[in-house]
Coordinates of C-alpha atoms in Angstrom, one line a residue:
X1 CA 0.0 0.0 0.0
X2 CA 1.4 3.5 0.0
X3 CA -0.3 7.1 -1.0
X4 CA -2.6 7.1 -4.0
X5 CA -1.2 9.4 -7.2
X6 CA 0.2 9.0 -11.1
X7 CA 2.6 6.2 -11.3
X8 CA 6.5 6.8 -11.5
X9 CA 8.0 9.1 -12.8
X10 CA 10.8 8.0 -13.6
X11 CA 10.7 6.9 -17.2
X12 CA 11.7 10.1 -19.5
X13 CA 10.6 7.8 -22.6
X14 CA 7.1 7.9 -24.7
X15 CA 5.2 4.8 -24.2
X16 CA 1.5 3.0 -24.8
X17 CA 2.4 0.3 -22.4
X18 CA 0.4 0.6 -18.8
X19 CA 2.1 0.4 -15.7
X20 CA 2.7 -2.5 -13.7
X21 CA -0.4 -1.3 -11.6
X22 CA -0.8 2.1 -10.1
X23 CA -0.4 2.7 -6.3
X24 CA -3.9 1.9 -4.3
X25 CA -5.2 2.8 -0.7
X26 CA -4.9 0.0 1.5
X27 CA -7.8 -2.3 1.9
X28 CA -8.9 -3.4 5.8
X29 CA -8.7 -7.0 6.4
X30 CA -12.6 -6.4 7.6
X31 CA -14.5 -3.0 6.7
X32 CA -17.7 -2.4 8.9
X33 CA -21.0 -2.7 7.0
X34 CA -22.4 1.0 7.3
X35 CA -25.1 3.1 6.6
X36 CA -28.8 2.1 8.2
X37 CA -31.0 -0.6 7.0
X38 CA -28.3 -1.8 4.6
X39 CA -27.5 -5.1 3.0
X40 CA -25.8 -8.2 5.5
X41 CA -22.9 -9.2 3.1
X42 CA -23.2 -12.9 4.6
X43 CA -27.0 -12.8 3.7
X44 CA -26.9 -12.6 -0.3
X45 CA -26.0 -15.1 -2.8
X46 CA -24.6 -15.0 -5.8
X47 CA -21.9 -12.8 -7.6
X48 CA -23.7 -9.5 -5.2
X49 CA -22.9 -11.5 -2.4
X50 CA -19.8 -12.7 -3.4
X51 CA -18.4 -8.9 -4.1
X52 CA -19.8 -7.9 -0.9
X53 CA -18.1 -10.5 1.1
X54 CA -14.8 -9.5 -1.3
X55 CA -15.5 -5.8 0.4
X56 CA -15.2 -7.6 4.0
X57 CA -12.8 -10.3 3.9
X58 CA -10.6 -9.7 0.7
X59 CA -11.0 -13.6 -0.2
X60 CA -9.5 -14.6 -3.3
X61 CA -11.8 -16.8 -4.3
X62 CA -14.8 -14.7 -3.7
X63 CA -13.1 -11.9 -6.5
X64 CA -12.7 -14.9 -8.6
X65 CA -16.0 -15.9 -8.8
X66 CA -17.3 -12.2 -9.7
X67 CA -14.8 -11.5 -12.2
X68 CA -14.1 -15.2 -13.7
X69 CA -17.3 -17.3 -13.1
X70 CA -20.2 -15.4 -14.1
X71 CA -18.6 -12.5 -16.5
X72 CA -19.2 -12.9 -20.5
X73 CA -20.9 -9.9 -22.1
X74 CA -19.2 -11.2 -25.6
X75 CA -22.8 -12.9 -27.0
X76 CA -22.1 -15.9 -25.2
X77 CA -22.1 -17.9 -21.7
X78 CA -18.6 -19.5 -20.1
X79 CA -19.8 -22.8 -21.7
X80 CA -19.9 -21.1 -25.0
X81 CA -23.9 -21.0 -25.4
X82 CA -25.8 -18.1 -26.8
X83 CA -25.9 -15.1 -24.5
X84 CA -29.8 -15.0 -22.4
X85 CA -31.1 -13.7 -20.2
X86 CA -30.9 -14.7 -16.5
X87 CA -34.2 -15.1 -14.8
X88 CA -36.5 -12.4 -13.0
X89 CA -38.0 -12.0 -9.7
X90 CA -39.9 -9.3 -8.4
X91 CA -41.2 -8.9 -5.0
X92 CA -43.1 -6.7 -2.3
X93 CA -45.3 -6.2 -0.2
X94 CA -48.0 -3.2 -2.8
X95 CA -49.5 -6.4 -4.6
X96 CA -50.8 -3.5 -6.8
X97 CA -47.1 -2.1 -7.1
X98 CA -45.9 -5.7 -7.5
X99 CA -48.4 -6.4 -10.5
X100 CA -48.1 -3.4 -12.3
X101 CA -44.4 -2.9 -12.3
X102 CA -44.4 -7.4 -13.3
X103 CA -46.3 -5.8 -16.6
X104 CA -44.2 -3.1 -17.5
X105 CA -41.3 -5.5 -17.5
X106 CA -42.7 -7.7 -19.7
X107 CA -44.5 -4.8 -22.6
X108 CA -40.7 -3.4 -22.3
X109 CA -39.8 -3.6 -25.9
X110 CA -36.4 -6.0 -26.1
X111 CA -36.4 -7.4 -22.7
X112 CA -37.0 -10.6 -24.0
X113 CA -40.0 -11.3 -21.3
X114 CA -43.2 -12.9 -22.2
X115 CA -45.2 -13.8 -19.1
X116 CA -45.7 -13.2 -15.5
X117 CA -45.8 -16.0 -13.0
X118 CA -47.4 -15.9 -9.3
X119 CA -44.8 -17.4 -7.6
X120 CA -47.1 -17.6 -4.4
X121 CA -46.6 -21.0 -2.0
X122 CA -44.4 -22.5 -4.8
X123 CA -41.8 -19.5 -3.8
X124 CA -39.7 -22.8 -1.9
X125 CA -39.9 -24.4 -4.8
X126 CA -39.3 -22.1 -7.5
X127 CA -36.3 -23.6 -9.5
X128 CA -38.6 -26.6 -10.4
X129 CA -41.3 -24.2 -11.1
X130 CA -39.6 -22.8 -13.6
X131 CA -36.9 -19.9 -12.7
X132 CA -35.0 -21.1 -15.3
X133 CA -37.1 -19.8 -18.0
X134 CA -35.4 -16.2 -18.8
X135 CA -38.6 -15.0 -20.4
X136 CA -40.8 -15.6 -17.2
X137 CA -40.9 -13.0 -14.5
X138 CA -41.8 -14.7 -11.2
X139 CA -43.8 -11.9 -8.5
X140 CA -44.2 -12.8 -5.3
X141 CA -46.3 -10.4 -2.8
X142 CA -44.9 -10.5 0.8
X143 CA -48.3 -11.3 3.2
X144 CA -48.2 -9.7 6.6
X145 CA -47.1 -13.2 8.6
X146 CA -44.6 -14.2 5.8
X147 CA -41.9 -15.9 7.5
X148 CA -38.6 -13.6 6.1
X149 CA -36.1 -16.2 6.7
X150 CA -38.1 -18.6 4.8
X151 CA -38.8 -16.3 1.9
X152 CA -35.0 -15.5 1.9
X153 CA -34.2 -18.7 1.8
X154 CA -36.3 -19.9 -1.3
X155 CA -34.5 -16.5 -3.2
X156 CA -31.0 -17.3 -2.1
X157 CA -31.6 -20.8 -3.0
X158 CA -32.7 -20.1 -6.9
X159 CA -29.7 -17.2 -6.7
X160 CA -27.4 -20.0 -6.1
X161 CA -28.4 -21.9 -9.2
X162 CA -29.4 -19.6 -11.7
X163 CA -25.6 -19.0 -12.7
X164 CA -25.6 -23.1 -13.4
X165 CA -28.5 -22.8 -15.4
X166 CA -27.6 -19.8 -17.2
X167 CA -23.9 -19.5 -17.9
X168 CA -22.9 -15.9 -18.3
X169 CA -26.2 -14.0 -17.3
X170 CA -27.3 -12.7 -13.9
X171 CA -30.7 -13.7 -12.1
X172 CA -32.4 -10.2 -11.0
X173 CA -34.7 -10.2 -7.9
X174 CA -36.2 -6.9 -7.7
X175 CA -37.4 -5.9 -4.0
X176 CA -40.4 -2.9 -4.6
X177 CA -41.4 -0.2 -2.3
X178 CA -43.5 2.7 -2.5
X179 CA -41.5 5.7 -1.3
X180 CA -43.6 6.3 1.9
X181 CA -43.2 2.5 3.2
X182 CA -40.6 1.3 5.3
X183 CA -37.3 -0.1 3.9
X184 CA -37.0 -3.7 5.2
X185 CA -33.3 -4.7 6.0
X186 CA -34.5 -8.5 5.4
X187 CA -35.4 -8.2 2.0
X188 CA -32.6 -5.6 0.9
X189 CA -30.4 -8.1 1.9
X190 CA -32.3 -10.9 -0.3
X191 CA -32.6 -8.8 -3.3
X192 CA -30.1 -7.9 -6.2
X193 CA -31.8 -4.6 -7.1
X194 CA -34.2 -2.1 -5.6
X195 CA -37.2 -0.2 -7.1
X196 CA -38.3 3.1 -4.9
X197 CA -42.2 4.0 -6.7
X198 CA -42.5 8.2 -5.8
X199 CA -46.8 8.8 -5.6
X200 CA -49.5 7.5 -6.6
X201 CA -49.9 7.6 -10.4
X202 CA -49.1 4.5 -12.1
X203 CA -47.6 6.0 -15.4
X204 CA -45.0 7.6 -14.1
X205 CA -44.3 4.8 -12.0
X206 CA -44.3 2.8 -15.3
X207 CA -41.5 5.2 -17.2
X208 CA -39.2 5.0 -13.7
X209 CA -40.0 1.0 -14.1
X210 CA -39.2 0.4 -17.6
X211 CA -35.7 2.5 -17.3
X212 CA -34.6 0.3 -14.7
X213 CA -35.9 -2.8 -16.9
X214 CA -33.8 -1.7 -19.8
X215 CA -30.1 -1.5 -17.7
X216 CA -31.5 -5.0 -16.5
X217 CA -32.5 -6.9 -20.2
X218 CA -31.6 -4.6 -22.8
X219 CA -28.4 -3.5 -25.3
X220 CA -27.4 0.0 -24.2
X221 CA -27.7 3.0 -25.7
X222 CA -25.2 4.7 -27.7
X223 CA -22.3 5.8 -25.4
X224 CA -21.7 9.7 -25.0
X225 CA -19.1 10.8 -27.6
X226 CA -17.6 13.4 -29.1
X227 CA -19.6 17.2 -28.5
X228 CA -21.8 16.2 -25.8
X229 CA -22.1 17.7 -22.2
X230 CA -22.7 16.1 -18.8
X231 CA -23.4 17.7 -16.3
X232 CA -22.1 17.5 -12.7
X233 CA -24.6 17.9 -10.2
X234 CA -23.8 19.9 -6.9
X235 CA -27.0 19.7 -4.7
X236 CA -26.4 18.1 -1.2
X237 CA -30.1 17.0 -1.2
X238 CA -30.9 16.7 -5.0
X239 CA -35.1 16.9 -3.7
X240 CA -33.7 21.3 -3.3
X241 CA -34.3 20.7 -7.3
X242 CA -36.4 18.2 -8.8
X243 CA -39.7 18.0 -7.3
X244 CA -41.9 15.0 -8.2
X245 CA -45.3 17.4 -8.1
X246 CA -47.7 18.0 -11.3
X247 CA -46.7 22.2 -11.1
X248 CA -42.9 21.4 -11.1
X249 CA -40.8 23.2 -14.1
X250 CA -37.6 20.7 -15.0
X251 CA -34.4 23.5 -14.6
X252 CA -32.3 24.6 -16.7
X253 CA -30.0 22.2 -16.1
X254 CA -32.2 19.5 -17.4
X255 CA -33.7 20.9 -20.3
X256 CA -31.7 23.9 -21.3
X257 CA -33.2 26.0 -24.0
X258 CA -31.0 28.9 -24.0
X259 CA -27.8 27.1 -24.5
X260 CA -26.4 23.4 -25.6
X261 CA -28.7 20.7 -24.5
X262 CA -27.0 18.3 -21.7
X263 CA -26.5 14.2 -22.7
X264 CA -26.2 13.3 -19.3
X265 CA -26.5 13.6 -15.6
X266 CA -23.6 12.9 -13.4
X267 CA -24.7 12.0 -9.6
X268 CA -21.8 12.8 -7.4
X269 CA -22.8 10.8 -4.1
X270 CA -19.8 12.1 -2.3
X271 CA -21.3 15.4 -2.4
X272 CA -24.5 14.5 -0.8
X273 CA -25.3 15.4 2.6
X274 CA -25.6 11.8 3.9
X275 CA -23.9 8.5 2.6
X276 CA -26.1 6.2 3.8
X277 CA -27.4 3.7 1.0
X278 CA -31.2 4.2 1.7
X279 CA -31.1 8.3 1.3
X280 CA -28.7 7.8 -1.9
X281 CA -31.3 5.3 -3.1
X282 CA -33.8 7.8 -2.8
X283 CA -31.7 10.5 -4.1
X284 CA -31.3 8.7 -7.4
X285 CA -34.8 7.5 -7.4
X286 CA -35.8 11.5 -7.5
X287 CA -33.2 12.1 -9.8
X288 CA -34.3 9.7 -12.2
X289 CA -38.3 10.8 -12.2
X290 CA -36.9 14.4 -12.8
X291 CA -34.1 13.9 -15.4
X292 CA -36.5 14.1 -18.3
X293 CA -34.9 11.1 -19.5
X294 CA -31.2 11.7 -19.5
X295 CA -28.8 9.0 -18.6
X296 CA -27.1 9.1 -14.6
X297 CA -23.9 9.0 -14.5
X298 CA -23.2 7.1 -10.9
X299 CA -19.7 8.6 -9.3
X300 CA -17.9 8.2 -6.2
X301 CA -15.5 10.5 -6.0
X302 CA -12.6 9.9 -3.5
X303 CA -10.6 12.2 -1.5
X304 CA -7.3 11.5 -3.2
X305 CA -9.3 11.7 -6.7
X306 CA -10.7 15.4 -5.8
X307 CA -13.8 14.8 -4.4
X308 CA -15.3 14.3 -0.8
X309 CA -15.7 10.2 -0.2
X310 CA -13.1 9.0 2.5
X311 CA -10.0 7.0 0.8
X312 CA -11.1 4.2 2.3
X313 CA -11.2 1.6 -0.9
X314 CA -13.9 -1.2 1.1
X315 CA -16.2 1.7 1.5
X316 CA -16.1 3.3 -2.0
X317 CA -16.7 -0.1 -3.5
X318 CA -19.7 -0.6 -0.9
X319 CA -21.2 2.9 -1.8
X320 CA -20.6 2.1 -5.5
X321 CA -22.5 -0.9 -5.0
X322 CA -25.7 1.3 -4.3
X323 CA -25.5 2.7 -8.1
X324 CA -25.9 -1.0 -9.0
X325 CA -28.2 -1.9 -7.3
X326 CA -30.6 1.2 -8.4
X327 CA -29.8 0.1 -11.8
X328 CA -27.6 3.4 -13.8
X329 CA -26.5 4.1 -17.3
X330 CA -23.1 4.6 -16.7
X331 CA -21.2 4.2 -13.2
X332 CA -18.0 5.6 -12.9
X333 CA -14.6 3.5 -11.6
X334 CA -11.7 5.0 -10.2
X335 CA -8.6 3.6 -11.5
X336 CA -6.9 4.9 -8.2
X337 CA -8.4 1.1 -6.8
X338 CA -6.3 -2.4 -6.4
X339 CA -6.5 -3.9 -9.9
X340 CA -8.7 -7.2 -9.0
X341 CA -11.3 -5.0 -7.0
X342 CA -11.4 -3.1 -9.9
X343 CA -12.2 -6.3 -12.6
X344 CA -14.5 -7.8 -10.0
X345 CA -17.0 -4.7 -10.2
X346 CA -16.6 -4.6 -13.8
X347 CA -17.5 -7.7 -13.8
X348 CA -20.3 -7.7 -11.9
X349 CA -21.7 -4.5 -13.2
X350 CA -21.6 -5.8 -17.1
X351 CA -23.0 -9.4 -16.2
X352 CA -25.8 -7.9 -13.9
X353 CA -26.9 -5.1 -16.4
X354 CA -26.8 -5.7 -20.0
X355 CA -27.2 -1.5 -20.6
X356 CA -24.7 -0.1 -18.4
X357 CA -21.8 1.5 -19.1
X358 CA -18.5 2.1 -17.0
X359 CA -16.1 5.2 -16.9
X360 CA -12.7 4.4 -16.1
X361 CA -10.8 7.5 -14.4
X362 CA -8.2 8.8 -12.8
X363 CA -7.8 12.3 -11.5
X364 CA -4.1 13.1 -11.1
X365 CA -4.7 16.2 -8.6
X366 CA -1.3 15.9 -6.1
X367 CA 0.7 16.7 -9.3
X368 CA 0.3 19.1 -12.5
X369 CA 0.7 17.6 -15.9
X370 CA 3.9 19.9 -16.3
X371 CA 5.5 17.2 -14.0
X372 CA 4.1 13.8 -15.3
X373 CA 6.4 11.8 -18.4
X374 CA 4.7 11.7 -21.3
X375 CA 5.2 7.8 -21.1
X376 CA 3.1 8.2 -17.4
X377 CA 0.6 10.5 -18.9
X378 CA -0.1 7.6 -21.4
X379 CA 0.2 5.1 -19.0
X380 CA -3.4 6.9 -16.8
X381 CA -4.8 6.4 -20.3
X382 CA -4.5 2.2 -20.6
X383 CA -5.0 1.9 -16.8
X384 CA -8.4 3.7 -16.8
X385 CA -9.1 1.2 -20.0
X386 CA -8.2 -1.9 -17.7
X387 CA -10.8 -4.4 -17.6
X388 CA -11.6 -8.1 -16.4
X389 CA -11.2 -11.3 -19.7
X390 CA -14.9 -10.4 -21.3
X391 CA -15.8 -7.2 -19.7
X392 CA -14.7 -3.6 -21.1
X393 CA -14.7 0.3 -19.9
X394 CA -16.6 2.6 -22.5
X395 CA -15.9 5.6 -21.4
X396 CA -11.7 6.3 -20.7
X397 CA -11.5 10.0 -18.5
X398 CA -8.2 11.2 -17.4
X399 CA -8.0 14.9 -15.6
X400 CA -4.5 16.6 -14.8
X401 CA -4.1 19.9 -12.6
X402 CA -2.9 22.7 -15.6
X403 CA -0.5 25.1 -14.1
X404 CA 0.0 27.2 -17.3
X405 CA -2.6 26.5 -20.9
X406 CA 0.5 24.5 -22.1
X407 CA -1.3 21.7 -19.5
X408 CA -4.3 21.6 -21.4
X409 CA -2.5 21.2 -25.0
X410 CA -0.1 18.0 -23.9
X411 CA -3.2 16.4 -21.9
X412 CA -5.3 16.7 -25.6
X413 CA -2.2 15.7 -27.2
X414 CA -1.4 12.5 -24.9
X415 CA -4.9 11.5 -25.4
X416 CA -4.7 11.6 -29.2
X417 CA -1.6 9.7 -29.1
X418 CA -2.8 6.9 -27.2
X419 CA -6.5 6.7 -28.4
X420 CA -5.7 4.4 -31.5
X421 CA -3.8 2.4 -28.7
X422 CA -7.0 1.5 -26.5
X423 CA -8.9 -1.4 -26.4
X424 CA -11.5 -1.4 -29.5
X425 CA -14.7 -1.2 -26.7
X426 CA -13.4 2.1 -25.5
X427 CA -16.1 4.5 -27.4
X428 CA -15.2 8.0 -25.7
X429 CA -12.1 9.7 -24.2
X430 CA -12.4 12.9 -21.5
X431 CA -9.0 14.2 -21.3
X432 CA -9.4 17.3 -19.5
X433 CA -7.3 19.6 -16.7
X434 CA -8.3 21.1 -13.3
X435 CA -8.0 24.5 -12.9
X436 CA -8.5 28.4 -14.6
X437 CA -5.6 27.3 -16.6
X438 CA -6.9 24.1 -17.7
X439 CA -9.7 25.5 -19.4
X440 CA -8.7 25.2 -22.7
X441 CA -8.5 21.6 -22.1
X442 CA -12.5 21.2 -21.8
X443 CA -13.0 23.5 -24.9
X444 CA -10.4 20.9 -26.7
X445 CA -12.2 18.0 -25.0
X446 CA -15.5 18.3 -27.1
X447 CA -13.6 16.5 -30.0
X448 CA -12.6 13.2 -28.1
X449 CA -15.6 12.7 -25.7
X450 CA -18.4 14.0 -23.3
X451 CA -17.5 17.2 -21.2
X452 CA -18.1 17.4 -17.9
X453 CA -20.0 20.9 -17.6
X454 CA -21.5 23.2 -14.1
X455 CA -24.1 25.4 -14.7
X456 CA -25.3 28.6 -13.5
X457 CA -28.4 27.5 -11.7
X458 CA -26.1 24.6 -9.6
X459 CA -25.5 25.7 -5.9
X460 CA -21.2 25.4 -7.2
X461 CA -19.1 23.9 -9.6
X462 CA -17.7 20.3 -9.6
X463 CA -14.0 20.8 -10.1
X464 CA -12.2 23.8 -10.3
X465 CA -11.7 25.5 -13.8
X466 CA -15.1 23.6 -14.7
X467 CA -17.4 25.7 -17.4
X468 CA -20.7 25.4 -18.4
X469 CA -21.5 24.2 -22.0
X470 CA -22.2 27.6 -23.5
X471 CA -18.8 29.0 -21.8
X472 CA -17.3 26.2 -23.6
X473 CA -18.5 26.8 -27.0
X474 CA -17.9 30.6 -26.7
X475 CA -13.9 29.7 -26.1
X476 CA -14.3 27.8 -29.5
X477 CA -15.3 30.5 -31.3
X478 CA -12.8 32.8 -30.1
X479 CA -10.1 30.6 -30.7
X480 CA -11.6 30.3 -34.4
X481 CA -13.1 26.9 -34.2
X482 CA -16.4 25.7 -34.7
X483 CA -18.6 25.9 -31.6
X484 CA -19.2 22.1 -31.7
X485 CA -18.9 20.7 -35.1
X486 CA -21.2 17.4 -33.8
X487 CA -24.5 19.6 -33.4
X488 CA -26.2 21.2 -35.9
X489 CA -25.0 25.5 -35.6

């Protein structure tokens, strides 16, 4: 272990080769499980409860299993079959919740499911009733007097051999809730995925449903590229700006008529006034009912990486865990991480959700670019790609500190250098530097990737030097340049 930063510097010479692996934060032997009402790692099967018992014990062969025996996103299972599906549960206690959301699943266009099932008193028995049938979703409603450990039991039970059955693919058990109803620790900890309805009216409920559906069953898609804006979110309490009411206006920051429209929303859960796993649930449920139907962009940004999350690596990977199990376009992964806690999220987060996408990153903040190698800058580039046999990263961001506008030009140059180096599933670069003197960095950015962009109605700005979209554009025009040659001027 040691302190987290850019690998050596010692190697004057120009290179696409990655590093051996780059320093990490040192793991305890056994992290604590925080937050209220969250998950038991001992209480979940499968690859979930596999990576969680990675988080608390570091056992080998628990990363192996995420990363090696459930992980092929290629078309195909371990076996070599043709990629499916792996089966669907969803349960709760709103029978009318339960039944609705069970029929938005299956009239989601390309989820592949055809029929709902009542699991009911055949729950112990729901292997041989037919959970191995990918186009079946099996509901179960939780009666007042159920039993929990029995119910938990019969889930963990098909969790455990719905892998065997389905080589390659990742059973889903979905555990619903309507937003005013208690949050039952049992049943989080039985469940893959969680599905937080906000009111009463059932369309809504149905668009919120089907998103979360898609990440689960469906192809993603297309990743953010070249000339479009994220932007990075700043509220300590995101509810201060999306309300879920009938008079509510989306913000600017949503739909933005004045300026460039935004691809993305970036949920910074280090920012938010409280950590635990049940508010940041709820956080991204509002988020995603207000987002008019932009993509989340899940990050955990660490302390050593610029952000505000403790640089403890147990506990990112257990916050992270959150994003997946609210279901997210796009999470991002620090590269900052040990290199097989790393693949094993990867892995887990490709094999669990056919439509989301992972940002690899490092922010190099302890150093400016001025005093990386050019072989080192490179080197951030290939590490961010890493990824587990079968898995991939879409999205490659790398971010300097600029101490003079020279910064900004090697960062754009190091990433054009090396792009034609990466690995073929690595759609988008963000090559970008910190800083008023790393501005010219974002403006350059809007060729290779998505731009992380602030905007004036946000309570502050993400990073320092950050710009909105239309500050952006403006520095492209004055530099001669088109204002972004990917949207119609």
């Amino acid at each position: 272990s040691g302190s987290v930063g850019a690998p050596s510097m010692s190697s004057p010479t120009r290179t696409t080769s990655p590093p051996t692996a780059l320093p990490r934060s040192p793991m305890p032997s056994r992290a604590k499980v925080s937050g209220r009402g969250g998950p038991h790692p001992a209480g979940r099967c499968g690859a979930f409860g596999a990576f969680e018992r990675y988080i608390a014990t570091r056992e080998e062969a628990d990363v192996r299993l995420v990363r090696e025996g459930v992980l092929r996103v290629d078309g195909h299972g371990a076996d070599g079959s043709e990629w499916q599906h792996g089966p669907m549960l969803i349960f709760g206690r709103d029978a009318e919740l339960v039944s609705s959301v069970a029929a938005t699943a299956v009239a989601t266009t390309g989820a592949g499911l055809s029929a709902v099932v009542d699991a009911g008193t055949l729950l112990k028995n729901v292997v041989a009733a037919g959970w191995s049938d990918p186009s079946t979703v099996h509901t179960f409603v939780l009666e007042g007097d159920c039993d929990p450990d029995a119910v938990s039991r019969a889930i963990n039970g098909a969790l455990a051999t719905a892998p065997v059955c389905h080589p390659g693919t990742l059973p889903a058990v979905v555990y619903v809730r309507r937003s005013h109803s208690p949050r039952e620790t049992w049943a989080v900890a039985t469940s893959t995925h969680e599905f937080e309805a906000i009111g009463e009216d059932p369309a809504p409920i149905a668009t919120d449903f089907e998103r979360l559906i898609r990440i689960l069953r469906c192809a993603p898609a297309a990743c953010l590229g070249p000339g479009s804006y994220f932007v990075s979110l700043t509220f300590p309490d995101l509810s201060e700006a999306v309300s879920c009411g009938e008079e509510w206006t989306p913000p600017e920051w949503a739909v933005d008529q004045q300026g460039p429209l935004h691809s993305a929303l970036e949920v910074r859960a280090d920012l938010l006034k409280s950590q635990d796993e049940e508010f940041v649930l709820s956080q991204l449920a509002i988020m995603r009912r207000g987002s008019q139907g932009l993509p989340i962009i899940y990050t955990v940004r660490s302390q050593n990486q610029g952000g505000d999350f403790p640089d403890d690596e147990a506990e990112v990977w257990r916050l992270m865990l959150a994003g997946l199990r609210f279901g997210v376009e796009y999470v991002d992964v620090e590269a900052c991480w040990s290199r097989e806690g790393r693949e094993a999220f990867i892995a887990l987060a490709k094999s669990a959700h056919r439509g989301t996408r992972v940002i690899g990153s490092f922010h190099s903040i302890k150093q400016t670019v001025a005093e990386i190698s050019d072989a080192d800058l490179c080197a951030l580039f290939h590490e961010c790609a890493r990824a587990p046999v079968g898995g991939s990263v879409d999205i490659v961001k790398v971010v300097g500190r600029a101490e003079s506008a020279q910064c900004s030009i090697r960062m754009n140059q190091a990433a054009i250098s090396v792009r034609g180096a990466l690995p073929d599933t690595v759609g988008s670069i963000v090559a970008i530097c910190t800083t008023d003197a790393g501005r010219l960095s974002r403006a350059l950015n809007v060729m290779l990737g998505p731009t992380p962009v602030a905007h004036p109605a946000l309570p502050g700005k993400a990073a320092p030097g950050q710009l909105s979209a239309v500050e952006i554009e403006r520095i492209r025009q004055i530099l001669g340049l088109s204002s972004n040659p990917f949207t119609k001027q």
